[in-house]
Amino acid sequence: MSLRSPLGRVLGAGAAHEGVGHWWLQRLTSIALVPLTVWFVVSLLTLPSLSYGTLVAWMSQSWTALLLILLVLTAAWHSQLGVRVVVEDYVHGTGARTLTLVVLGFAHVLLAAAGVFAVLRVAFGGTS
């Protein structure tokens, strides 16, 4: 027995008509985070030391900078997707929900931009 209407079963869409896409994006970003996080941890553990100079030299490598930027952007996107679901489920006032989603959206963009800027600044030698 299904609680979905016949039309809902045919179209495959929930009440908001976008839940499946959001669900897939959250799963895809989590899958992308697995190899990126494993790479990040293994890379840090294989460095000879965690001194400032060693980390700057490591981050200055082009592949390292690219993978760090991908890690930052994917983590920010995944976080935004997860926080959005929590707010939509637990903030009940329409105005409060909208304001919270807008503020959290801007915060995630700001954090992602700050992370990318930090990686690029170190990668291109502007750390003085």
Coordinates of C-alpha atoms in Angstrom, one line a residue:
M1 CA 0.0 0.0 0.0
S2 CA 1.3 3.4 -1.0
L3 CA 0.4 6.8 0.4
R4 CA 1.3 8.5 -2.9
S5 CA -1.4 9.4 -5.3
P6 CA -1.5 7.7 -8.7
L7 CA -0.3 10.9 -10.4
G8 CA 2.5 11.2 -7.9
R9 CA 3.6 7.6 -8.6
V10 CA 3.6 8.3 -12.4
L11 CA 5.4 11.6 -12.2
G12 CA 7.8 10.5 -9.4
A13 CA 7.7 13.9 -7.8
G14 CA 6.9 14.6 -4.1
A15 CA 4.8 17.5 -2.8
A16 CA 7.5 20.1 -3.7
H17 CA 8.3 18.5 -7.1
E18 CA 12.0 18.8 -6.5
G19 CA 12.9 16.4 -3.7
V20 CA 14.4 13.7 -5.8
G21 CA 16.9 16.2 -7.5
H22 CA 17.9 17.6 -4.1
W23 CA 18.3 14.0 -2.7
W24 CA 20.5 13.0 -5.7
L25 CA 22.7 16.1 -5.3
Q26 CA 23.2 15.4 -1.7
R27 CA 24.2 11.8 -2.4
L28 CA 26.5 12.9 -5.3
T29 CA 28.3 15.4 -3.2
S30 CA 28.8 12.9 -0.4
I31 CA 30.2 10.4 -2.9
A32 CA 32.6 13.1 -4.2
L33 CA 33.7 14.0 -0.7
V34 CA 34.9 10.4 0.1
P35 CA 37.9 10.3 -2.3
L36 CA 38.6 14.0 -1.8
T37 CA 38.7 13.6 2.0
V38 CA 40.8 10.3 1.8
W39 CA 43.2 12.1 -0.5
F40 CA 43.4 15.1 1.9
V41 CA 44.1 13.0 5.0
V42 CA 46.6 10.6 3.3
S43 CA 48.4 13.6 1.7
L44 CA 48.7 15.3 5.1
L45 CA 49.9 12.1 6.8
T46 CA 52.6 11.5 4.1
L47 CA 54.1 14.9 4.4
P48 CA 57.5 14.9 6.2
S49 CA 56.3 17.5 8.7
L50 CA 53.4 19.8 9.2
S51 CA 55.5 22.9 9.4
Y52 CA 54.4 26.1 7.7
G53 CA 57.0 25.8 5.0
T54 CA 56.1 22.2 4.2
L55 CA 52.4 23.0 4.0
V56 CA 53.0 26.1 1.8
A57 CA 55.2 24.0 -0.6
W58 CA 52.6 21.2 -0.7
M59 CA 49.7 23.7 -1.4
S60 CA 51.7 25.5 -4.1
Q61 CA 51.6 22.4 -6.3
S62 CA 49.0 22.8 -9.0
W63 CA 47.2 19.5 -8.5
T64 CA 47.1 20.0 -4.7
A65 CA 45.6 23.4 -5.1
L66 CA 43.0 22.1 -7.6
L67 CA 42.0 19.2 -5.3
L68 CA 41.8 21.5 -2.3
I69 CA 39.6 23.9 -4.1
L70 CA 37.4 21.0 -5.2
L71 CA 37.3 19.8 -1.6
V72 CA 36.3 23.2 -0.3
L73 CA 33.6 23.8 -2.9
T74 CA 32.1 20.3 -2.6
A75 CA 32.1 20.4 1.2
A76 CA 30.4 23.8 1.1
W77 CA 27.8 22.6 -1.4
H78 CA 27.1 19.4 0.6
S79 CA 26.8 21.4 3.8
Q80 CA 24.4 23.9 2.2
L81 CA 22.2 21.0 1.0
G82 CA 22.1 19.3 4.4
V83 CA 21.4 22.5 6.3
R84 CA 18.7 23.5 3.9
V85 CA 16.8 20.2 4.6
V86 CA 17.1 20.8 8.4
V87 CA 15.8 24.3 8.1
E88 CA 12.9 23.3 5.8
D89 CA 12.0 20.5 8.2
Y90 CA 12.3 22.4 11.6
V91 CA 11.7 26.1 11.0
H92 CA 7.9 26.4 10.6
G93 CA 7.2 30.1 10.0
T94 CA 7.4 31.0 6.3
G95 CA 9.2 34.3 6.9
A96 CA 11.6 32.9 9.4
R97 CA 12.3 29.9 7.1
T98 CA 12.9 32.2 4.1
L99 CA 15.2 34.5 6.0
T100 CA 17.1 31.6 7.6
L101 CA 17.6 30.0 4.1
V102 CA 18.8 33.2 2.6
V103 CA 21.3 34.0 5.4
L104 CA 22.6 30.4 5.4
G105 CA 22.9 30.5 1.6
F106 CA 25.0 33.7 1.8
A107 CA 27.1 32.2 4.6
H108 CA 27.9 29.1 2.6
V109 CA 28.9 31.2 -0.4
L110 CA 31.0 33.4 1.7
L111 CA 32.7 30.5 3.4
A112 CA 33.3 28.7 0.1
A113 CA 34.8 31.9 -1.4
A114 CA 37.0 32.4 1.6
G115 CA 38.3 28.9 1.4
V116 CA 39.0 29.2 -2.4
F117 CA 40.7 32.5 -1.8
A118 CA 42.9 31.1 0.9
V119 CA 44.0 28.2 -1.2
L120 CA 44.7 30.4 -4.2
R121 CA 46.6 32.9 -2.1
V122 CA 48.9 30.3 -0.7
A123 CA 49.2 28.5 -4.0
F124 CA 50.3 31.7 -5.8
G125 CA 52.7 32.8 -3.0
G126 CA 50.8 35.7 -1.5
T127 CA 51.1 34.5 2.1
S128 CA 53.4 37.2 3.5

